PDB file of C-alpha atoms in Angstrom:
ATOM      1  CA  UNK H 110     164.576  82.037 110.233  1.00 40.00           C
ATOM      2  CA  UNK H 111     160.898  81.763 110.459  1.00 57.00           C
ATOM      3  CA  UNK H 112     160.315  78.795 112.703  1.00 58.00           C
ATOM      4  CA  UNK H 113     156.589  78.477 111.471  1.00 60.00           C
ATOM      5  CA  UNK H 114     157.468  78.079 108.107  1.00 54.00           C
ATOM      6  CA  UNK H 115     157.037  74.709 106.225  1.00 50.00           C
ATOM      7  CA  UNK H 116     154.790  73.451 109.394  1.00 54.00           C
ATOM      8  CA  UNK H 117     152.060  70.927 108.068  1.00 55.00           C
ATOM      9  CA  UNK H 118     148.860  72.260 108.117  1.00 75.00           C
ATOM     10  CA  UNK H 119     145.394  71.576 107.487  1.00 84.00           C
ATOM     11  CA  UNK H 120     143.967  73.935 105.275  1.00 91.00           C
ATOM     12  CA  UNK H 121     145.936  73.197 102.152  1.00 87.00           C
ATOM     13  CA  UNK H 122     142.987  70.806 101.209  1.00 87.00           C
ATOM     14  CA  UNK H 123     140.214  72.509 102.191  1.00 92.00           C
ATOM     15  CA  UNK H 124     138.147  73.713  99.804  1.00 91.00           C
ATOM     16  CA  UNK H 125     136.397  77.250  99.774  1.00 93.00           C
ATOM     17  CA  UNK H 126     134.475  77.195  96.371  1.00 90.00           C
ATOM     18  CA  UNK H 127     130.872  75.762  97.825  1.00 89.00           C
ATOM     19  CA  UNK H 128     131.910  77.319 101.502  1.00 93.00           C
ATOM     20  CA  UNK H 129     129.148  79.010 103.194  1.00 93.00           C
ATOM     21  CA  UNK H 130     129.159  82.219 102.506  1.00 93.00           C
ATOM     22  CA  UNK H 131     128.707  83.541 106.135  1.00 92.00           C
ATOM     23  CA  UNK H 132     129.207  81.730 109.356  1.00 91.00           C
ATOM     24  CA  UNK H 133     132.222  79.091 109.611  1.00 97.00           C
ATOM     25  CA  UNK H 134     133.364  77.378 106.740  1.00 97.00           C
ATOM     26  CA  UNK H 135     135.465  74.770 109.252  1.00 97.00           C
ATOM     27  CA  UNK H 136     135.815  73.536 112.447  1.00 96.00           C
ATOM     28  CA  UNK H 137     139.549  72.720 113.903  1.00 95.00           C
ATOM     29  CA  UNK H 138     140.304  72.376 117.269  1.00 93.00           C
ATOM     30  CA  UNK H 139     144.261  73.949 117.003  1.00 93.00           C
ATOM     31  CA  UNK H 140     145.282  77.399 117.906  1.00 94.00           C
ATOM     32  CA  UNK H 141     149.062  76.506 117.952  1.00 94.00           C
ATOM     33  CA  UNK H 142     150.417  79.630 116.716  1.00 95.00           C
ATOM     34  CA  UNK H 143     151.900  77.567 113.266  1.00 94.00           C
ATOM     35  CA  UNK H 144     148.281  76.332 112.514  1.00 94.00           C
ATOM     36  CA  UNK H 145     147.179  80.273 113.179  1.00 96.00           C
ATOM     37  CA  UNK H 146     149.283  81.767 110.947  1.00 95.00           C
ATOM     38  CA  UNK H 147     148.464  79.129 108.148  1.00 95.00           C
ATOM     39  CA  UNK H 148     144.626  79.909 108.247  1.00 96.00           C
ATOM     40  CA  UNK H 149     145.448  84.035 107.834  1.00 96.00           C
ATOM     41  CA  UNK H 150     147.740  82.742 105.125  1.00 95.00           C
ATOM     42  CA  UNK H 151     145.101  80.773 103.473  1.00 95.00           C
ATOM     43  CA  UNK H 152     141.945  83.473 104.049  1.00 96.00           C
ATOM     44  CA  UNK H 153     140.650  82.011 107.147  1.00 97.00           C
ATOM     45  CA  UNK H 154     140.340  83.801 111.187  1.00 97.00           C
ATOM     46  CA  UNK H 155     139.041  81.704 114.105  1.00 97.00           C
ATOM     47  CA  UNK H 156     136.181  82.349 115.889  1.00 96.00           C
ATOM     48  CA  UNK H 157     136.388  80.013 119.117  1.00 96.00           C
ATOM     49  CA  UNK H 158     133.730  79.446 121.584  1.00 94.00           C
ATOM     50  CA  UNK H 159     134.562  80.556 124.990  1.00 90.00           C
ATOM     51  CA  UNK H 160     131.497  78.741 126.703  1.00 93.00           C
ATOM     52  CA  UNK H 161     130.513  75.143 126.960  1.00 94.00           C
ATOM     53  CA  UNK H 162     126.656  75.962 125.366  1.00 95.00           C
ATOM     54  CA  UNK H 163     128.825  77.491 122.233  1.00 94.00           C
ATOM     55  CA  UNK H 164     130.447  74.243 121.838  1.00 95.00           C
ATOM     56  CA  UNK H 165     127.043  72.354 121.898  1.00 95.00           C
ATOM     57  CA  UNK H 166     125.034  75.052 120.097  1.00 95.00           C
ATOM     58  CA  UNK H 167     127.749  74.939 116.902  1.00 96.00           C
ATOM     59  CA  UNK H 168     128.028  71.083 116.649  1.00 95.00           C
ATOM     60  CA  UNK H 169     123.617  71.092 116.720  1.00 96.00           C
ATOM     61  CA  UNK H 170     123.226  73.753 113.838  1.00 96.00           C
ATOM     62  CA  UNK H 171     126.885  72.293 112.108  1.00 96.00           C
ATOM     63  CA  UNK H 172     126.697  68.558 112.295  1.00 95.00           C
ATOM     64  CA  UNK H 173     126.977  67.429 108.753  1.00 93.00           C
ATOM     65  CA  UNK H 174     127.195  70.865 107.391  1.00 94.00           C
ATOM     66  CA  UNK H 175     130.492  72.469 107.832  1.00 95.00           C
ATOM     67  CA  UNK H 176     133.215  69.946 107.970  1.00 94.00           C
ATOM     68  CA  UNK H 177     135.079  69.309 111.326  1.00 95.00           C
ATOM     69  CA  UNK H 178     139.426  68.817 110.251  1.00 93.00           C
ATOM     70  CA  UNK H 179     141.809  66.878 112.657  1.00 86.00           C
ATOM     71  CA  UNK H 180     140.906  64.774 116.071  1.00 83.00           C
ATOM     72  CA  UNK H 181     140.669  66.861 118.510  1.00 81.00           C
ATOM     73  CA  UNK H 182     139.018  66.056 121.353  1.00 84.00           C
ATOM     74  CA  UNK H 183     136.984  69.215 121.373  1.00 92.00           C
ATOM     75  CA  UNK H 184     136.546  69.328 117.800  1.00 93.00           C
ATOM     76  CA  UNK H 185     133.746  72.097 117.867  1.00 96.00           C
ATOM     77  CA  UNK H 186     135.982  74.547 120.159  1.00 96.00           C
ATOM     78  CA  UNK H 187     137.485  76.696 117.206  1.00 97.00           C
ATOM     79  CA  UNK H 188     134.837  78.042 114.050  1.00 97.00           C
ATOM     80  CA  UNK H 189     137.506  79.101 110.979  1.00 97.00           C
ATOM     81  CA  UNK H 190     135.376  81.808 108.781  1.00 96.00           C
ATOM     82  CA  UNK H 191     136.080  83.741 105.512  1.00 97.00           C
ATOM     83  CA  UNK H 192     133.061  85.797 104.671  1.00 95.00           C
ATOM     84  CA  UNK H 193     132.088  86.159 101.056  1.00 95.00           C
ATOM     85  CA  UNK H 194     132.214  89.079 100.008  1.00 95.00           C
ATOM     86  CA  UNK H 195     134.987  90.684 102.017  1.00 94.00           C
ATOM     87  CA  UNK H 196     135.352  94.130 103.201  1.00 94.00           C
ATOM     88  CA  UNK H 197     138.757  95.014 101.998  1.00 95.00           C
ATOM     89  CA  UNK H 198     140.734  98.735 101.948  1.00 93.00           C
ATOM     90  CA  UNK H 199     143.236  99.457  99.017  1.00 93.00           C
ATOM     91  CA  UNK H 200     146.086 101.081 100.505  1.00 90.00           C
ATOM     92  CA  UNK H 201     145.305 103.928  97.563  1.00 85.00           C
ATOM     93  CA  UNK H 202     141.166 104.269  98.845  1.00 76.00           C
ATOM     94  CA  UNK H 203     141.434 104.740 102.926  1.00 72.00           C
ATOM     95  CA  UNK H 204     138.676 107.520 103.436  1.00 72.00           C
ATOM     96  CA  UNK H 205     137.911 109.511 106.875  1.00 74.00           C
ATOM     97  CA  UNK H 206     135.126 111.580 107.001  1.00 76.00           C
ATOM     98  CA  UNK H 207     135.008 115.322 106.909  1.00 81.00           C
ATOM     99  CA  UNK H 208     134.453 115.585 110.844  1.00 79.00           C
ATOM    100  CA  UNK H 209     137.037 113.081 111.621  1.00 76.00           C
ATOM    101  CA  UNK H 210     139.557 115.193 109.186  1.00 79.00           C
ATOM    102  CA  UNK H 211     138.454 118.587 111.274  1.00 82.00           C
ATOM    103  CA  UNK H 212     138.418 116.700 114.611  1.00 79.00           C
ATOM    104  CA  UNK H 213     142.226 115.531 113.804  1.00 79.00           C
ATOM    105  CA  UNK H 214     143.493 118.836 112.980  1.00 82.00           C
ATOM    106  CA  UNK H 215     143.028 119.850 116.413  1.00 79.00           C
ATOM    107  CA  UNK H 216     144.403 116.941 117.989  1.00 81.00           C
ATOM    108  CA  UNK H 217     147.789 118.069 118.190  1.00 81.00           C
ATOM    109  CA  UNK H 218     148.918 115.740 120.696  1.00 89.00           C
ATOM    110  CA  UNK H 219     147.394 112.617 119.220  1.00 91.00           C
ATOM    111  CA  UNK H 220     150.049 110.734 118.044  1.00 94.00           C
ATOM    112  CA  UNK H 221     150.293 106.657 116.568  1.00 95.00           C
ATOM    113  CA  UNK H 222     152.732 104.384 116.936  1.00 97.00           C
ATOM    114  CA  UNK H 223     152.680 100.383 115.879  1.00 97.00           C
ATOM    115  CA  UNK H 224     154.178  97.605 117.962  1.00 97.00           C
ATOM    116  CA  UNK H 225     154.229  99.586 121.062  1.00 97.00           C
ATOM    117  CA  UNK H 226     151.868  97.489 123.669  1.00 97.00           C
ATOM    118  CA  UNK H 227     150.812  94.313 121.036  1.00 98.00           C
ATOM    119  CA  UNK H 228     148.970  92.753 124.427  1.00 98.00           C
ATOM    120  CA  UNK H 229     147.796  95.626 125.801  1.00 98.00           C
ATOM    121  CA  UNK H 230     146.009  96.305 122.589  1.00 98.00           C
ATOM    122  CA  UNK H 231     144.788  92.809 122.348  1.00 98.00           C
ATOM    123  CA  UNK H 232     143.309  93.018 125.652  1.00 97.00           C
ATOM    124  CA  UNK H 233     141.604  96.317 125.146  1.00 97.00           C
ATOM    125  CA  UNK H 234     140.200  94.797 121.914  1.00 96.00           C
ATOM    126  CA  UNK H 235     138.413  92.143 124.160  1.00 95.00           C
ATOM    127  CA  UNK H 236     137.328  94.227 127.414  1.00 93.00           C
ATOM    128  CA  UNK H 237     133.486  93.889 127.599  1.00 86.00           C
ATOM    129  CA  UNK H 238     133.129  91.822 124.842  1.00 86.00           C
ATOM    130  CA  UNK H 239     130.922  89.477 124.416  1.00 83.00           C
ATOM    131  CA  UNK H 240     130.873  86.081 123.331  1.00 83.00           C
ATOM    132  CA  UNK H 241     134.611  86.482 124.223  1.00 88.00           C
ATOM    133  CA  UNK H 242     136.316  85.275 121.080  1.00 93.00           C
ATOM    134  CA  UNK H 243     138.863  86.559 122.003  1.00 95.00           C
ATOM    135  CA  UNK H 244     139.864  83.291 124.466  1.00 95.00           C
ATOM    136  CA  UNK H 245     143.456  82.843 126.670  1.00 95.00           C
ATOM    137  CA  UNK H 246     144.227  80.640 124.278  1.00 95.00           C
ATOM    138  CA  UNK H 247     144.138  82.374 120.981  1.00 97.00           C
ATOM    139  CA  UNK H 248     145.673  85.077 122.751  1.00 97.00           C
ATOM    140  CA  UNK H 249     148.453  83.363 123.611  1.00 97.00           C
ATOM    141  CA  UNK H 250     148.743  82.233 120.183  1.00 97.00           C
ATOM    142  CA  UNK H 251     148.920  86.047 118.441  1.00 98.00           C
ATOM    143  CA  UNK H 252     151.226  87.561 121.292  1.00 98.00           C
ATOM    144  CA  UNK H 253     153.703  83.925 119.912  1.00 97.00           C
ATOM    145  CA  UNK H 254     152.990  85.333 116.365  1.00 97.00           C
ATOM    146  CA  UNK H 255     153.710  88.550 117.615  1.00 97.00           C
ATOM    147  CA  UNK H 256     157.002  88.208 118.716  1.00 96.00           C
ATOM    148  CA  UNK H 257     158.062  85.880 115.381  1.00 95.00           C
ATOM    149  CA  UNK H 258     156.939  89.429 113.645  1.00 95.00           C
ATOM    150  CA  UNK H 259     153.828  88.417 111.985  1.00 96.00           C
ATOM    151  CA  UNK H 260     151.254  89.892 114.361  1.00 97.00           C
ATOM    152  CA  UNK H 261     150.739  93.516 114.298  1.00 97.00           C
ATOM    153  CA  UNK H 262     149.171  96.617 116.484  1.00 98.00           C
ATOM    154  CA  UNK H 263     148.984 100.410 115.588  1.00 97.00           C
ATOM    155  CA  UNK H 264     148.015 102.456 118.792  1.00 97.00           C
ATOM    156  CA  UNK H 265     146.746 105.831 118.791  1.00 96.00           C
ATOM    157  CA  UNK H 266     147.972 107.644 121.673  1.00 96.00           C
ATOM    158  CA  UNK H 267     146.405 111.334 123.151  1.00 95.00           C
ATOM    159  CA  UNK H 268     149.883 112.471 125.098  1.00 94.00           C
ATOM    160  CA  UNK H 269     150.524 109.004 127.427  1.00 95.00           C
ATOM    161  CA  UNK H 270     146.859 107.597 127.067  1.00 97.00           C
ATOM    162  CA  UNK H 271     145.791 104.860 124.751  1.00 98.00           C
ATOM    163  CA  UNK H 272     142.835 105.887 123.688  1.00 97.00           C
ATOM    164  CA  UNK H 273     142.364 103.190 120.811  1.00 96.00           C
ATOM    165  CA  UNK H 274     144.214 100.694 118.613  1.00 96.00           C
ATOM    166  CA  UNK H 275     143.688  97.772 116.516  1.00 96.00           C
ATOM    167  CA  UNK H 276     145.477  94.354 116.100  1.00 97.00           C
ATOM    168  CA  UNK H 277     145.803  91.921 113.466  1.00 97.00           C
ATOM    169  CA  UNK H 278     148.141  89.495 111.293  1.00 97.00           C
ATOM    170  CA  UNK H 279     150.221  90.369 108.173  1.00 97.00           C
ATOM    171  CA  UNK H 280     150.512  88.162 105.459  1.00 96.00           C
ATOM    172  CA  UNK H 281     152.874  89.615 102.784  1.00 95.00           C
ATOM    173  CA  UNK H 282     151.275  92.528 101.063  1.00 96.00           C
ATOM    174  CA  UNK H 283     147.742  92.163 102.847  1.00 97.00           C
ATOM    175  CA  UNK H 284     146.932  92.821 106.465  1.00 97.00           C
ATOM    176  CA  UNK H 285     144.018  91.459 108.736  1.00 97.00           C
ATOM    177  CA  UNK H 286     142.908  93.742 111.017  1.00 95.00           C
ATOM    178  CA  UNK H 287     141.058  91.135 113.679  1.00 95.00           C
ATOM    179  CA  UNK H 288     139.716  93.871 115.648  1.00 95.00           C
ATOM    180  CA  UNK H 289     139.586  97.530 117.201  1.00 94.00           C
ATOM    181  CA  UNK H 290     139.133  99.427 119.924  1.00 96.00           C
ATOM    182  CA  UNK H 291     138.246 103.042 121.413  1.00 94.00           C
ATOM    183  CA  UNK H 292     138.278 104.858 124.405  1.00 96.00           C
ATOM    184  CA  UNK H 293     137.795 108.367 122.327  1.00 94.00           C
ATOM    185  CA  UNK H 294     135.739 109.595 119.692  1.00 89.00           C
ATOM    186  CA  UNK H 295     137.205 108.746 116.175  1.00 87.00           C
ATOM    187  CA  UNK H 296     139.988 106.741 117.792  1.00 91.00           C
ATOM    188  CA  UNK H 297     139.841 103.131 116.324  1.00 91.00           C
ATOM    189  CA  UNK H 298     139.225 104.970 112.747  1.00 88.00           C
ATOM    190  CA  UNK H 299     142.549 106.719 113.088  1.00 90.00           C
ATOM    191  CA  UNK H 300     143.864 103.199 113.723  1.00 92.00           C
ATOM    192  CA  UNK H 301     142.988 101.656 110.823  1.00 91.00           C
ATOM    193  CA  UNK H 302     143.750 104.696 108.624  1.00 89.00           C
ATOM    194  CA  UNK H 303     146.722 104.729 110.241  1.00 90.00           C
ATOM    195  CA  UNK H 304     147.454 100.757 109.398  1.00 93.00           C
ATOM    196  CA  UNK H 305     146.413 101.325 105.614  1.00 91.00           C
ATOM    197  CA  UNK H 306     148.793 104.100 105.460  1.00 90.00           C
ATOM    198  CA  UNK H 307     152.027 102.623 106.761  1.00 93.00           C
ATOM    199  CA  UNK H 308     150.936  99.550 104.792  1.00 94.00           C
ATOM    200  CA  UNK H 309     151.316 101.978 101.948  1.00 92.00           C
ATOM    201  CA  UNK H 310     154.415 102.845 102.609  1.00 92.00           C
ATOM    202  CA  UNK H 311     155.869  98.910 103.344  1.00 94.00           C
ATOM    203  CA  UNK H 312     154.769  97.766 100.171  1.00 93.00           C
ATOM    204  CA  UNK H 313     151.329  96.666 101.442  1.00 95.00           C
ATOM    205  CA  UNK H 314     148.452  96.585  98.416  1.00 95.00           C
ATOM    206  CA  UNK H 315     145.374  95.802 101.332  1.00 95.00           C
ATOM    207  CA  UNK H 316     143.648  95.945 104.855  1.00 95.00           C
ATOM    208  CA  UNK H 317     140.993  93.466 105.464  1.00 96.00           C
ATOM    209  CA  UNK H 318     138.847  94.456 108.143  1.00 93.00           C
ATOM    210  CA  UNK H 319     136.893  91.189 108.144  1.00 89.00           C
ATOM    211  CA  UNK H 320     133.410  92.206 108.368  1.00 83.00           C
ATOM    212  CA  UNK H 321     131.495  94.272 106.435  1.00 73.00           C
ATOM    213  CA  UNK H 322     128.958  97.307 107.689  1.00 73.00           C
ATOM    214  CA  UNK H 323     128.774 100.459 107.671  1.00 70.00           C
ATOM    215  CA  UNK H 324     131.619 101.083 109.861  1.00 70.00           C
ATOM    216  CA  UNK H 325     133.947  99.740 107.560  1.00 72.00           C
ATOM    217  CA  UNK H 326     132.727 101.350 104.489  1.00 76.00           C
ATOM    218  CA  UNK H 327     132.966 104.494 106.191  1.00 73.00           C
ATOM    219  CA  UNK H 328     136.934 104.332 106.190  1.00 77.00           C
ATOM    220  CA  UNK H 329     136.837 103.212 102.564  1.00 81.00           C
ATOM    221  CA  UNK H 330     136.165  98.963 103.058  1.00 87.00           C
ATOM    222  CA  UNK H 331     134.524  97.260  99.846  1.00 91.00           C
ATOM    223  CA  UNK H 332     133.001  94.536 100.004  1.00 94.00           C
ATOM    224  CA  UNK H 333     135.387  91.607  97.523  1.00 96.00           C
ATOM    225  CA  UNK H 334     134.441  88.314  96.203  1.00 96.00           C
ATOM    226  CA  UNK H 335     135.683  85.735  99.038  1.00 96.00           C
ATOM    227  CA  UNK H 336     137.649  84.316  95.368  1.00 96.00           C
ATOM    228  CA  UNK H 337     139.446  87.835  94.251  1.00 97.00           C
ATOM    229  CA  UNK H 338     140.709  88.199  98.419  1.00 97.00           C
ATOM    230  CA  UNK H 339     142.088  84.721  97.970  1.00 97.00           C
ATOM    231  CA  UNK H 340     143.698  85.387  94.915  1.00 97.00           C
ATOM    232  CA  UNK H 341     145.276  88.801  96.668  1.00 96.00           C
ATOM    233  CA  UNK H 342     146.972  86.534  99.443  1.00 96.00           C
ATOM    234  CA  UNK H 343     147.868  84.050  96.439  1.00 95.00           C
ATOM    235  CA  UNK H 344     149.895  87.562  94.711  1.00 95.00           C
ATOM    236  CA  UNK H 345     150.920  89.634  97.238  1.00 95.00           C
ATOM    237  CA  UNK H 346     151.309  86.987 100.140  1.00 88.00           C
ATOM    238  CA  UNK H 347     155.471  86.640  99.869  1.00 87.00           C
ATOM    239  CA  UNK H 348     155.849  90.296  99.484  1.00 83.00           C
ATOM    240  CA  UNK H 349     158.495  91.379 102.166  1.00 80.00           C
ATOM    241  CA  UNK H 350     157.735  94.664 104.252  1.00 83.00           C
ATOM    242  CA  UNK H 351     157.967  96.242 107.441  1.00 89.00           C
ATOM    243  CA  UNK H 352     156.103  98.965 108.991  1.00 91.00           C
ATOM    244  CA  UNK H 353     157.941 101.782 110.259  1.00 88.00           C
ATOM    245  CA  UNK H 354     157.919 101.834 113.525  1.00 84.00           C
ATOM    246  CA  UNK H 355     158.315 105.297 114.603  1.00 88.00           C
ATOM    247  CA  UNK H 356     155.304 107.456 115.979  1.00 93.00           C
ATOM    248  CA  UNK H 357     153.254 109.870 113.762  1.00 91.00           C
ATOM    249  CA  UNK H 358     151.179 112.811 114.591  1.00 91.00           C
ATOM    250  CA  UNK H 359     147.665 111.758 113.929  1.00 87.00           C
ATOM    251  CA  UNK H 360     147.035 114.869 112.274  1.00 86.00           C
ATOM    252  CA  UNK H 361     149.086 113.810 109.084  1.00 86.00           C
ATOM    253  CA  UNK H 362     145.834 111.502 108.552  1.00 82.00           C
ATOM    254  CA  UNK H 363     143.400 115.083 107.798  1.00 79.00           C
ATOM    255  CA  UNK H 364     145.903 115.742 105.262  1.00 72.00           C
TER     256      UNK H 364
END
């Protein structure tokens, strides 16, 4: 049984229709892993502060713009976006370029798996980042939402070596892809190709990357109205699938 399912949470009433189209539309000072998987589930990430001048510099430019839920004692730790438009793959439009496609074909021992190293990806995804979104706190959070099976990596290996990945959370038929990583050329590309394809194959209809540019119109993102994404998670959210977990040669992907 999912034991975050049926938890009260806070975005039920919040409404998106006048939200700021960039920035955060909310500030809530809960990463509990229930209250996490709630926001995906209702079009929202988190974007926390990691610093003390974040705090301050969000509740200046905020204040009496963007409306603060709960009583938290920190109520300015946690931003909640959803970007209008967003950058969204159909499973059916997942594009690499023509170098990536010749580049793959030679990398016979690249290989992807998903689920392999969750944290490890995670962690990678952060490394030398900065502001450090990524805090302690909501990592904790995603490896908990890992492990209940709604938090999700794809890692792209070359022989033993991670070379690059990507992480995110899976509501029904539509996939969040938080962030990526690379260590070689072309790697965190493969990852996301990779995600869109075994979403495919689960039943999955979409990857959203989360924000737009040119990198993610280059594997096929385009751009949605913040109302037709919400409307996907509305339809496709209950949709049951699993990705398979067993590795694939990277190479499949130049096909």
């Amino acid at each position: 049984m999912d034991s975050f399912l049926g938890t009260a949470n806070p975005w039920r009433t919040l409404d998106l229709t006048e939200a700021p189209a960039d920035g955060p539309v909310a500030f809530h000072d809960d990463l509990t892993p229930a209250t996490l998987l709630d926001a995906y589930r209702h079009g929202l990430y988190p974007f926390p502060a990691d610093t003390e001048e974040q705090k301050i510099l969000s509740e200046m430019t905020y204040e009496g713009r963007v409306p603060v839920l709960g009583d938290g004692a920190d109520p300015y730790a946690v931003a909640w976006c959803s970007p209008d438009p967003r950058p969204v793959i159909s499973v059916d439009e997942v594009r690499l370029q023509r170098s990536l496609r010749k580049q793959l074909r030679n990398k016979v021992e690249w290989t992807t798996t998903v689920d392999v190293c969750f944290e490890r990806v995670v962690r990678q995804c952060r490394a030398g980042r900065e502001p450090r979104w990524l805090t302690d706190r909501l990592v904790a959070s995603l490896v908990a939402l890992h492990e209940a099976g709604h938090a999700h990596s794809v890692e792209v290996w070359d022989g033993e070596e991670l070379v690059g990945g990507t992480f995110g959370v899976r509501v029904g038929g539509v996939f969040s892809a938080d962030s990526q990583f690379t260590l070689a050329s072309g790697a965190s590309k493969v990852a996301i190709a990779c995600l869109v394809r075994r979403m495919a194959r689960s039943g999955g209809v979409a990857v959203d990357v989360q924000h737009d540019g040119d990198h993610a119109r280059l594997i096929g993102a385009v751009p949605i109205p913040r109302a037709r994404y919400l409307e996907l998670l509305r339809e496709h959210g209950s949709v049951a699938g699993t990705m398979a977990a067993e590795p694939l040669p990277a190479r499949e992907l130049a096909a």
